[in-house]
mmCIF file of C-alpha atoms and ligand atoms in Angstrom:
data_model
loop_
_atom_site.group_PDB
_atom_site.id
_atom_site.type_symbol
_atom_site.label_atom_id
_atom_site.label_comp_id
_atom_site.label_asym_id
_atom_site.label_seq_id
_atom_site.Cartn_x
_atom_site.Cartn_y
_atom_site.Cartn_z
ATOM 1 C CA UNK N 471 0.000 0.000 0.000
ATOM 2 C CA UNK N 472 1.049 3.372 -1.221
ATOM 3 C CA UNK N 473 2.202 5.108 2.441
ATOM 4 C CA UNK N 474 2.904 8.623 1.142
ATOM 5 C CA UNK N 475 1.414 11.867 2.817
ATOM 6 C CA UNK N 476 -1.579 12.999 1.001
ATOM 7 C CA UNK N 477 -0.889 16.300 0.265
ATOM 8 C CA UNK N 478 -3.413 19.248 -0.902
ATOM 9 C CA UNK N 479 -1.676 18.789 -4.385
ATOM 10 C CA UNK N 480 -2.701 15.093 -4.187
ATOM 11 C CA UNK N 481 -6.506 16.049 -3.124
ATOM 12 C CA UNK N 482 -6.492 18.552 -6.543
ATOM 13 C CA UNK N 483 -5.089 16.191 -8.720
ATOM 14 C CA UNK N 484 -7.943 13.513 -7.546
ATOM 15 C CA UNK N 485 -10.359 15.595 -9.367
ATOM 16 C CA UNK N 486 -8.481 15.941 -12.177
ATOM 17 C CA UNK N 487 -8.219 12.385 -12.429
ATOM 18 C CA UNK N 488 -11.477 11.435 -11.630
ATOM 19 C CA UNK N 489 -10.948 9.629 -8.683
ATOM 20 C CA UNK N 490 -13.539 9.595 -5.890
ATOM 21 C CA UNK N 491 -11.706 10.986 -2.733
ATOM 22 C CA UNK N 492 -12.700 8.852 1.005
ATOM 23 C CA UNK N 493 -12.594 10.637 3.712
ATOM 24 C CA UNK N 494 -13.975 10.586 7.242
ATOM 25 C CA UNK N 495 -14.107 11.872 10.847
ATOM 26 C CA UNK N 496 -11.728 10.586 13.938
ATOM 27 C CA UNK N 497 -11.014 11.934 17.175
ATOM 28 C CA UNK N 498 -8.904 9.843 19.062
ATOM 29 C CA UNK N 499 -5.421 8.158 18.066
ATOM 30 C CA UNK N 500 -7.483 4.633 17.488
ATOM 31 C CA UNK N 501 -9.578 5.815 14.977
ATOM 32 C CA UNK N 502 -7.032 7.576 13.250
ATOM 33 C CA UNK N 503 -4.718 4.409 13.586
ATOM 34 C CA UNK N 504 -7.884 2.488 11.783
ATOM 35 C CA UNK N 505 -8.377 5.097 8.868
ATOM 36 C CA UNK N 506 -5.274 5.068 8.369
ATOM 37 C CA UNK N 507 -4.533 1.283 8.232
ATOM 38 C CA UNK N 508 -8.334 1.340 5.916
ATOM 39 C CA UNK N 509 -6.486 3.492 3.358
ATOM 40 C CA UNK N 510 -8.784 7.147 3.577
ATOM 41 C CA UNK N 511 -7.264 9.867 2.003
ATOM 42 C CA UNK N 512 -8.345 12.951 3.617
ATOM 43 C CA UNK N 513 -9.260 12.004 8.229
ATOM 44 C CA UNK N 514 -11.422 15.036 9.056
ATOM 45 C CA UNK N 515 -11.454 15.998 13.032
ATOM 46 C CA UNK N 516 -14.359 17.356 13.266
ATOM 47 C CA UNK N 517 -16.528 19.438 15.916
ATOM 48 C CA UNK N 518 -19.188 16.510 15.283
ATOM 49 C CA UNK N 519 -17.096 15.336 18.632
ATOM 50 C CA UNK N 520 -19.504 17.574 20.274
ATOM 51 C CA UNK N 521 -22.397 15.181 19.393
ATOM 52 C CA UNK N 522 -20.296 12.160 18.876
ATOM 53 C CA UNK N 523 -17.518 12.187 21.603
ATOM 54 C CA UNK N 524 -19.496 14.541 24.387
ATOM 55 C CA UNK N 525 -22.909 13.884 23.879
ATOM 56 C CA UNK N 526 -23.722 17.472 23.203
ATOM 57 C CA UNK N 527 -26.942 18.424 21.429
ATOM 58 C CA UNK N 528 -24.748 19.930 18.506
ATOM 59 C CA UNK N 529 -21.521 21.885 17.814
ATOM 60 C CA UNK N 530 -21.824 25.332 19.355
ATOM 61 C CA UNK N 531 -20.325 24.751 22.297
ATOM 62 C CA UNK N 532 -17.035 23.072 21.428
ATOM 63 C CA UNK N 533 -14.025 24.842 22.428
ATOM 64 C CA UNK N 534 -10.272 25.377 20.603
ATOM 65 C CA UNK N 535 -9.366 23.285 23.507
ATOM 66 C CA UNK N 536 -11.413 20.793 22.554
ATOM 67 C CA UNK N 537 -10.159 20.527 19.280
ATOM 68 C CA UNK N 538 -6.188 20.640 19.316
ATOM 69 C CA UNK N 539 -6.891 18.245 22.391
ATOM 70 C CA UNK N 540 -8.411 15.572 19.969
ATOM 71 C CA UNK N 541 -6.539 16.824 16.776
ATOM 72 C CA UNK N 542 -3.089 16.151 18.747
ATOM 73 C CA UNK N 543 -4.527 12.178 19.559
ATOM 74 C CA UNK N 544 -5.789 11.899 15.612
ATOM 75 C CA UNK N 545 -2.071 12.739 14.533
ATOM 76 C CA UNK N 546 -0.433 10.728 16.422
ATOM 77 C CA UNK N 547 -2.082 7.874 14.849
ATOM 78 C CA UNK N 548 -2.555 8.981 11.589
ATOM 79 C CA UNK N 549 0.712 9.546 9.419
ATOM 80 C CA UNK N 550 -0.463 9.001 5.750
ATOM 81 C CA UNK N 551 -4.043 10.923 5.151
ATOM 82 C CA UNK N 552 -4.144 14.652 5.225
ATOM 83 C CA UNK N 553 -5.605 15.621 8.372
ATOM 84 C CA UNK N 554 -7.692 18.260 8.583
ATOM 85 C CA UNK N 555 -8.460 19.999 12.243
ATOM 86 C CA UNK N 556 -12.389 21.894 12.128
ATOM 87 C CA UNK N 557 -12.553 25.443 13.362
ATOM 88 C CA UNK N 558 -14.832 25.451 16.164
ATOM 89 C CA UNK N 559 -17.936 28.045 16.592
ATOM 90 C CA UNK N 560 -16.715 31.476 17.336
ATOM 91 C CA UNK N 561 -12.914 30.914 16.785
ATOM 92 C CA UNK N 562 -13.466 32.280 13.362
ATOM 93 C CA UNK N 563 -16.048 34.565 13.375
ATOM 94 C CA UNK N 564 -15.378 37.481 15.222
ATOM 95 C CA UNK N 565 -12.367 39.009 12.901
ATOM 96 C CA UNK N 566 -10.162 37.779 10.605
ATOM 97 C CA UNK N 567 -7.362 38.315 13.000
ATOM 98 C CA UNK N 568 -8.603 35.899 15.438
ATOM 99 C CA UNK N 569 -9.081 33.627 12.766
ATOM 100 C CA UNK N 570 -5.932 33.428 11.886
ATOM 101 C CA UNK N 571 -4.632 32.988 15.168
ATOM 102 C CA UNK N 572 -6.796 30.040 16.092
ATOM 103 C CA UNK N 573 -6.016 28.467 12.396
ATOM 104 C CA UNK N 574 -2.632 28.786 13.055
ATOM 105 C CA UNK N 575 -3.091 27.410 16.776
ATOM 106 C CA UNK N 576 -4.875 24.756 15.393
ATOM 107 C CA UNK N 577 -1.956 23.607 13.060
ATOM 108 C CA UNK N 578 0.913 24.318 16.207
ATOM 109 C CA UNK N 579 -0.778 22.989 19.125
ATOM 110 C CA UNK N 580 -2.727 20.618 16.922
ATOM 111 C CA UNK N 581 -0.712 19.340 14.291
ATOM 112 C CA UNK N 582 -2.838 19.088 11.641
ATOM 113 C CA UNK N 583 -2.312 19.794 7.943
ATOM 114 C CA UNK N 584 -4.932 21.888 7.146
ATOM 115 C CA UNK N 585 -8.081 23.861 8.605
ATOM 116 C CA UNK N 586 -11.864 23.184 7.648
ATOM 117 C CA UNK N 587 -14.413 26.535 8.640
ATOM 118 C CA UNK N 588 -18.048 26.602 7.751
ATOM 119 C CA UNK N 589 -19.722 29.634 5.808
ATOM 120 C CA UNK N 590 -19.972 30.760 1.968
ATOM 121 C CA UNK N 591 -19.523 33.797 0.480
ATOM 122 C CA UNK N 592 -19.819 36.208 3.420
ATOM 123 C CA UNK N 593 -16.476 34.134 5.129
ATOM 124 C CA UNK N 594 -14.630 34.454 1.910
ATOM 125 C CA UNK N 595 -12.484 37.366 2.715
ATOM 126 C CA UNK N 596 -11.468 35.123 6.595
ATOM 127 C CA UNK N 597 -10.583 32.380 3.980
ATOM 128 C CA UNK N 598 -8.366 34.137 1.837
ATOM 129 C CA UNK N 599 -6.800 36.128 4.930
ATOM 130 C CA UNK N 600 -5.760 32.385 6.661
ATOM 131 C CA UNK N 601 -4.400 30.858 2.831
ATOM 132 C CA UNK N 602 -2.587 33.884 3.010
ATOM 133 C CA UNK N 603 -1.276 33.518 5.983
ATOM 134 C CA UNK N 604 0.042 30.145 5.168
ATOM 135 C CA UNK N 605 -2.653 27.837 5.792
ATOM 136 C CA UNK N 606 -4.578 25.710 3.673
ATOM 137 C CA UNK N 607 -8.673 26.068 4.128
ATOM 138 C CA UNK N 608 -11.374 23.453 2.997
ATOM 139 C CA UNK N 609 -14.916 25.352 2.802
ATOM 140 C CA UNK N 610 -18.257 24.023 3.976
ATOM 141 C CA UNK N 611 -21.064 24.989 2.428
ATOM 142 C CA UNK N 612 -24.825 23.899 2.261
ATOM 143 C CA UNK N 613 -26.300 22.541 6.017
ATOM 144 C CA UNK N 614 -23.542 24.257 8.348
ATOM 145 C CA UNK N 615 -24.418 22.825 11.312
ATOM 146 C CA UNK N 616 -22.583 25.582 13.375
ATOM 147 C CA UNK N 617 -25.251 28.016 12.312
ATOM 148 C CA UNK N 618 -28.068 25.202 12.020
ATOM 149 C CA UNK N 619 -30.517 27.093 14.169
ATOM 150 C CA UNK N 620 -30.202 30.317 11.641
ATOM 151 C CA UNK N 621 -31.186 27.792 9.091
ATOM 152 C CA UNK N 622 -34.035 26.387 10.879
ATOM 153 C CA UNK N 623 -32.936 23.108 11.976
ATOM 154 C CA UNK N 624 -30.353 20.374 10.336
ATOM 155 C CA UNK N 625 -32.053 20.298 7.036
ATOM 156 C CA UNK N 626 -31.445 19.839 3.296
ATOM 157 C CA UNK N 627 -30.371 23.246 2.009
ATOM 158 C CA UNK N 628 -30.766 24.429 -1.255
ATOM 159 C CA UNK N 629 -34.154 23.351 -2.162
ATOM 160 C CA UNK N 630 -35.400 25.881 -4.259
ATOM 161 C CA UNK N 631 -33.735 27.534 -7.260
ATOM 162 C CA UNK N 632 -32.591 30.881 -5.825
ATOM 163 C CA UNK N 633 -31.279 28.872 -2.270
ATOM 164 C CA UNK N 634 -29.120 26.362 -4.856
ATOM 165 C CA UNK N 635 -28.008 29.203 -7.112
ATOM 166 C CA UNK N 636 -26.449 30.679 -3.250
ATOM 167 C CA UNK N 637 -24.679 27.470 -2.744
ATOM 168 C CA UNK N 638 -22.948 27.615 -6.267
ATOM 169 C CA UNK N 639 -21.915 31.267 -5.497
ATOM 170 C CA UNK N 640 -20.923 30.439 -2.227
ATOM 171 C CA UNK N 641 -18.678 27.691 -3.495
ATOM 172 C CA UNK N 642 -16.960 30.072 -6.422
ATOM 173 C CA UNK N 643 -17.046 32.360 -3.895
ATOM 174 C CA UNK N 644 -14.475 30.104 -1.344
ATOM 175 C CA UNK N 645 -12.485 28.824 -4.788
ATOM 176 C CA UNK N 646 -12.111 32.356 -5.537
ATOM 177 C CA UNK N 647 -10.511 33.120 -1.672
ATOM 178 C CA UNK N 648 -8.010 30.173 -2.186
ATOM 179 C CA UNK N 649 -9.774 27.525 -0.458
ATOM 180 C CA UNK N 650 -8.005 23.819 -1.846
ATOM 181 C CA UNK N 651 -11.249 21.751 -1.263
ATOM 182 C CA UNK N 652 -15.046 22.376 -0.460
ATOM 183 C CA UNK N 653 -17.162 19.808 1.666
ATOM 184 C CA UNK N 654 -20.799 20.475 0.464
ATOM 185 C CA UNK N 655 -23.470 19.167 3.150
ATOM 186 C CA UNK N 656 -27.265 17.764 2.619
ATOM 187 C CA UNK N 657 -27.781 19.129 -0.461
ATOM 188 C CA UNK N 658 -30.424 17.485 -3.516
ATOM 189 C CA UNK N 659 -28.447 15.286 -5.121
ATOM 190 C CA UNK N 660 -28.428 17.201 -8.727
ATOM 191 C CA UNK N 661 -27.554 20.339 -6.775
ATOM 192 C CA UNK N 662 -24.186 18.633 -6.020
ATOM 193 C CA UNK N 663 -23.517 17.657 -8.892
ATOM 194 C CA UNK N 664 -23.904 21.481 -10.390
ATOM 195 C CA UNK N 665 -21.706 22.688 -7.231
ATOM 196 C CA UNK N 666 -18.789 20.075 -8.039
ATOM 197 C CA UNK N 667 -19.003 20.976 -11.752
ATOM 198 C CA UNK N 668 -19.318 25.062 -11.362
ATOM 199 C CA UNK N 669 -15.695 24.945 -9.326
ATOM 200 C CA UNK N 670 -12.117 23.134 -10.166
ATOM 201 C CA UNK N 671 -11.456 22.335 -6.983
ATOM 202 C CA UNK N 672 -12.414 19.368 -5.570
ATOM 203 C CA UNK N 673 -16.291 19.221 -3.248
ATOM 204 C CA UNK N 674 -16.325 16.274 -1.011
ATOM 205 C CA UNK N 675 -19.994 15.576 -0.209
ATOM 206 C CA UNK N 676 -22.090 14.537 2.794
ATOM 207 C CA UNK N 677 -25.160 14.032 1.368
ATOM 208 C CA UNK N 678 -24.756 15.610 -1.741
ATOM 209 C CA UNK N 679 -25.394 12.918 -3.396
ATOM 210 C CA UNK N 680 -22.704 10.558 -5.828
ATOM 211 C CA UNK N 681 -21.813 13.255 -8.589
ATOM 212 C CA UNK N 682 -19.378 14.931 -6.110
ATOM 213 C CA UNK N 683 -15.894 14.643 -6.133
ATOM 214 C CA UNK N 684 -15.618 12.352 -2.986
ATOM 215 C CA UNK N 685 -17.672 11.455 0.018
ATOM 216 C CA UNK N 686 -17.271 12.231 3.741
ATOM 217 C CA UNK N 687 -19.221 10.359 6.742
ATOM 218 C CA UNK N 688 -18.904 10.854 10.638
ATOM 219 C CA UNK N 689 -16.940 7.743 11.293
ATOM 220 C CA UNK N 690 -19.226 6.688 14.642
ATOM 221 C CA UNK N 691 -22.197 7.268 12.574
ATOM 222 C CA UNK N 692 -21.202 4.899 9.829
ATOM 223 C CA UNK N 693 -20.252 2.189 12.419
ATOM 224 C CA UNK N 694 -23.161 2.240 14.274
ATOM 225 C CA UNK N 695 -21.101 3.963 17.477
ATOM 226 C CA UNK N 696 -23.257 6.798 17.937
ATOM 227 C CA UNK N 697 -27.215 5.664 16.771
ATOM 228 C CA UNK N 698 -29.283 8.854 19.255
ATOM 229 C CA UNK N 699 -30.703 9.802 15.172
ATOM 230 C CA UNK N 700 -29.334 8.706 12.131
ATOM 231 C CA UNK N 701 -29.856 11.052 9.229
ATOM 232 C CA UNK N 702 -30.970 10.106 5.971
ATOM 233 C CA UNK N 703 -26.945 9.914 4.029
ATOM 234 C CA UNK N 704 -25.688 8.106 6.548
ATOM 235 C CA UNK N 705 -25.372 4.595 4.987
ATOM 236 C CA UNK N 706 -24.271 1.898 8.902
ATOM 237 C CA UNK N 707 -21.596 -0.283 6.964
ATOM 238 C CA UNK N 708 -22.032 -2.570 10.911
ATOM 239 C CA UNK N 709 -23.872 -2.068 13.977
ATOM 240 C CA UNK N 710 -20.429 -1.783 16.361
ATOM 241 C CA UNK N 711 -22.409 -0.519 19.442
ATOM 242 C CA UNK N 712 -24.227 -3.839 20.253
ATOM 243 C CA UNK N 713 -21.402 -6.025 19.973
ATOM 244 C CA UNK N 714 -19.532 -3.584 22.652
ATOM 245 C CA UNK N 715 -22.580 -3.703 24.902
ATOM 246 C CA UNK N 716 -22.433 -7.434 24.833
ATOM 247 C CA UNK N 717 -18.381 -7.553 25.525
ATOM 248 C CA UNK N 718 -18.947 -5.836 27.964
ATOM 249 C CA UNK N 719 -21.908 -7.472 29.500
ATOM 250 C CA UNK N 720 -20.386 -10.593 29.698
ATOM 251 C CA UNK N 721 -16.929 -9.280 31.542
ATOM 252 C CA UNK N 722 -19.524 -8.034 34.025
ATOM 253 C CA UNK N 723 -21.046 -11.442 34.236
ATOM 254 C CA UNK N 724 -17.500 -13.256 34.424
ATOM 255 C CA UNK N 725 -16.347 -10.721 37.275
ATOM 256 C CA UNK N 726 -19.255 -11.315 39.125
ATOM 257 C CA UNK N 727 -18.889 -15.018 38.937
ATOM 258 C CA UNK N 728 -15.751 -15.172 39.583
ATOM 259 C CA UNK N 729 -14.772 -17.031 36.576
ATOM 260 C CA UNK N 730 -12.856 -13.655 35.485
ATOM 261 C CA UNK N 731 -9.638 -13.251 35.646
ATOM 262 C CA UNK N 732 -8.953 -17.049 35.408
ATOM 263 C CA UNK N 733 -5.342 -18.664 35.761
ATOM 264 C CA UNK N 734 -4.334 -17.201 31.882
ATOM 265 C CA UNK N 735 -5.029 -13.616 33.078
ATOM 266 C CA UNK N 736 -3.040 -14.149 36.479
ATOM 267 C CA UNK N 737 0.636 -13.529 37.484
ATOM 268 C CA UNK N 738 1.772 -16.344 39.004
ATOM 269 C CA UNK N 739 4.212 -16.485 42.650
ATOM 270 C CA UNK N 740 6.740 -19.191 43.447
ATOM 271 C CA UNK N 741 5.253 -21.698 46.199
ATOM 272 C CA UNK N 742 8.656 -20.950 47.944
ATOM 273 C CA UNK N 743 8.314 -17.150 48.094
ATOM 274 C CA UNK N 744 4.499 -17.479 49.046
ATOM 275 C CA UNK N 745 5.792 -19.867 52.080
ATOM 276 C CA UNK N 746 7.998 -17.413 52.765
ATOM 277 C CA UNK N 747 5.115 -14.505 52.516
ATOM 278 C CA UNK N 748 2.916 -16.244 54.924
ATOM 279 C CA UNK N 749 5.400 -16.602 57.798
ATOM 280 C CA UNK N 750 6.293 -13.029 57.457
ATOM 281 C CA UNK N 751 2.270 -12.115 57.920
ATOM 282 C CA UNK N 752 1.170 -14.853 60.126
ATOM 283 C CA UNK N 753 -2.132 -12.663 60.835
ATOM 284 C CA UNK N 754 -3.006 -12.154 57.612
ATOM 285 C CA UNK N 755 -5.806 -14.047 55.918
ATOM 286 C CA UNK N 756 -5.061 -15.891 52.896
ATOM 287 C CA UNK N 757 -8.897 -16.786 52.461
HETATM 288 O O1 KIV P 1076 -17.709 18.092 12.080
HETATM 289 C C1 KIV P 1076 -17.865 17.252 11.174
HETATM 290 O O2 KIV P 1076 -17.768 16.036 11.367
HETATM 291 C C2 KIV P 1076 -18.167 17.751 9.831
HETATM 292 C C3 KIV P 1076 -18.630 16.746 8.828
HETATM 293 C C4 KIV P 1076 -20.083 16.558 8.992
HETATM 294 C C5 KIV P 1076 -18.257 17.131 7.458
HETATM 295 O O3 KIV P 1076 -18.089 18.919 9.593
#
C-alpha cells in the first residue's frame, strides 16, 4: 500500500483524475490508527465530537481546547491521510485576526495539515486572509451545522432555485478566496452535482449525493457507534455498538462469577516465596 502523505496537491489532482476521494471523521489516536490502516485519504477531526464524543446536542459549544486536544490524539495515529483539524464556533467569526490565530493554533498545538471553517460567500475574505497567511482552508457549504438554528434546523439546504443558485456562489465564492477543497453538506443530489461541476477544486460531499468529487461520513455514525438519530446519508456499513454492549456485559457477568480473571489472566508467585510470605504475615488471611 502506497504510504505517502496525502498532500493538498494530491486532493487537486484527484479531481483531475477522476478519482472519488474517502474521507472521514476521527477523534482519538485509534480511529485515526484504523483510517489510516483502511487506506482514507483525507481524516477530518471534526466538531461533530460535540455530538459524537461529548454527547452534546450539537456543535456550538465546542471549544479550541477541545479541538487541538483531539486533533493532537488523531495525529499521532494517523501519518499518511491529510488531516484536517475543524474550526470550532466562534474561533473564526469574530475578525479575521482571530481567525488566523486560532487556524494557526490549530496547526501548532494541533498538528494538523490543514483547517476546515463553515460559511460561503460572506467568510470568503477570513478564507483568503488564513491561505494567506500560510494555511490551507477546505470550505463548507450547504447545512452548516454551526449556524443550524439560523437555518431552521439540520435540514437539506438548497431546495429551491434561488437557495441552490447561493450554494454555487458560495462555493466560487471560497475557490475564488483560495480555499483547496469544499465539503458540500445535505444538499439534492443534482444540486451537487452542479456545485462540483461550477468549481475546479475538488467538493467532497455529505449528502450531496454521488456526482461529487468524494464522500465524507462521521466515522461513529457509519459504524453504528453513535445511533441517538441517524440522518438520511448516513449509509451503517455494521452495527459496532451492540457487539460492545455485549463484551462488555459478559466481563460483568465473568467478574461477578468469579470465573474472570482465570489462571491465563493471572501472574503467578513461586510456592517458595508465598511460604515465605505467609510466615512473614502470620495474621493475615489468605482466604
Ligand atoms: O464536524 C464534522 O464532522 C463535519 C462533517 C459533517 C463534514 O463537519
Amino acid at each position: 500500500m502506497n504510504t505517502q502523505k496525502v498532500t493538498i496537491l494530491d486532493v487537486q489532482e484527484a479531481k483531475k483524475e477522476k478519482r472519488k476521494l474517502v474521507m472521514v471523521t476521527a477523534y482519538d489516536y485509534p480511529f485515526g490508527l484504523m483510517a489510516d490502516e483502511a487506506g482514507v485519504d483525507i481524516v477530518l477531526v471534526g466538531d461533530s465530537l460535540g455530538m459524537v464524543v461529548m454527547g452534546l446536542d450539537g456543535t456550538v459549544a465546542v471549544t479550541m481546547e477541545n479541538m487541538i486536544h483531539h486533533i493532537r490524539a488523531v495525529v499521532t495515529g494517523c501519518k499518511r491521510p491529510l488531516v484536517v483539524g475543524d474550526m470550532p464556533f466562534m474561533s473564526y467569526n469574530t475578525s479575521i485576526r482571530d481567525a488566523i490565530i486560532n487556524a494557526g493554533r490549530l496547526m501548532k498545538e494541533g498538528g494538523c495539515d490543514v483547517i476546515k471553517l463553515e460559511g460561503g460567500t460572506g467568510f470568503a475574505p477570513t478564507v483568503e486572509a488564513i491561505v494567506k497567511a500560510g494555511i490551507p482552508v477546505q470550505g463548507h457549504i450547504g447545512l452548516t451545522p454551526q449556524t443550524a438554528s439560523a437555518l431552521g434546523g439540520f435540514k437539506m439546504q438548497g431546495k429551491d432555485a434561488s437557495a441552490a443558485k447561493c450554494i454555487i456562489d458560495d462555493a466560487r465564492a471560497l475557490e475564488d478566496a483560495g480555499a483547496f477543497s469544499l465539503i458540500l453538506e445535505a444538499v439534492p443530489a443534482p444540486l451537487g452535482k452542479l456545485v462540483a461541476g461550477a468549481v475546479s477544486i475538488p467538493v467532497v460531499g455529505i449528502g450531496a449525493g454521488p456526482d461529487v468529487d468524494g464522500q465524507v461520513l462521521v466515522t461513529h455514525d457509519m459504524i453504528g457507534l453513535f445511533d441517538k438519530f441517524v440522518p438520511k446519508f448516513v449509509k451503517q456499513y455494521t452495527r459496532i455498538r451492540p457487539t460492545i454492549i455485549d463484551a462488555i456485559k459478559a466481563y460483568g457477568e465473568e467478574v461477578r462469577g468469579v470465573s474472570f480473571p482465570g489462571p491465563e489472566h493471572s501472574f503467578k508467585m513461586s510456592d517458595d516465596a508465598l511460604e515465605q510470605l505467609k510466615k512473614m504475615i502470620p495474621d493475615a488471611s489468605a482466604e
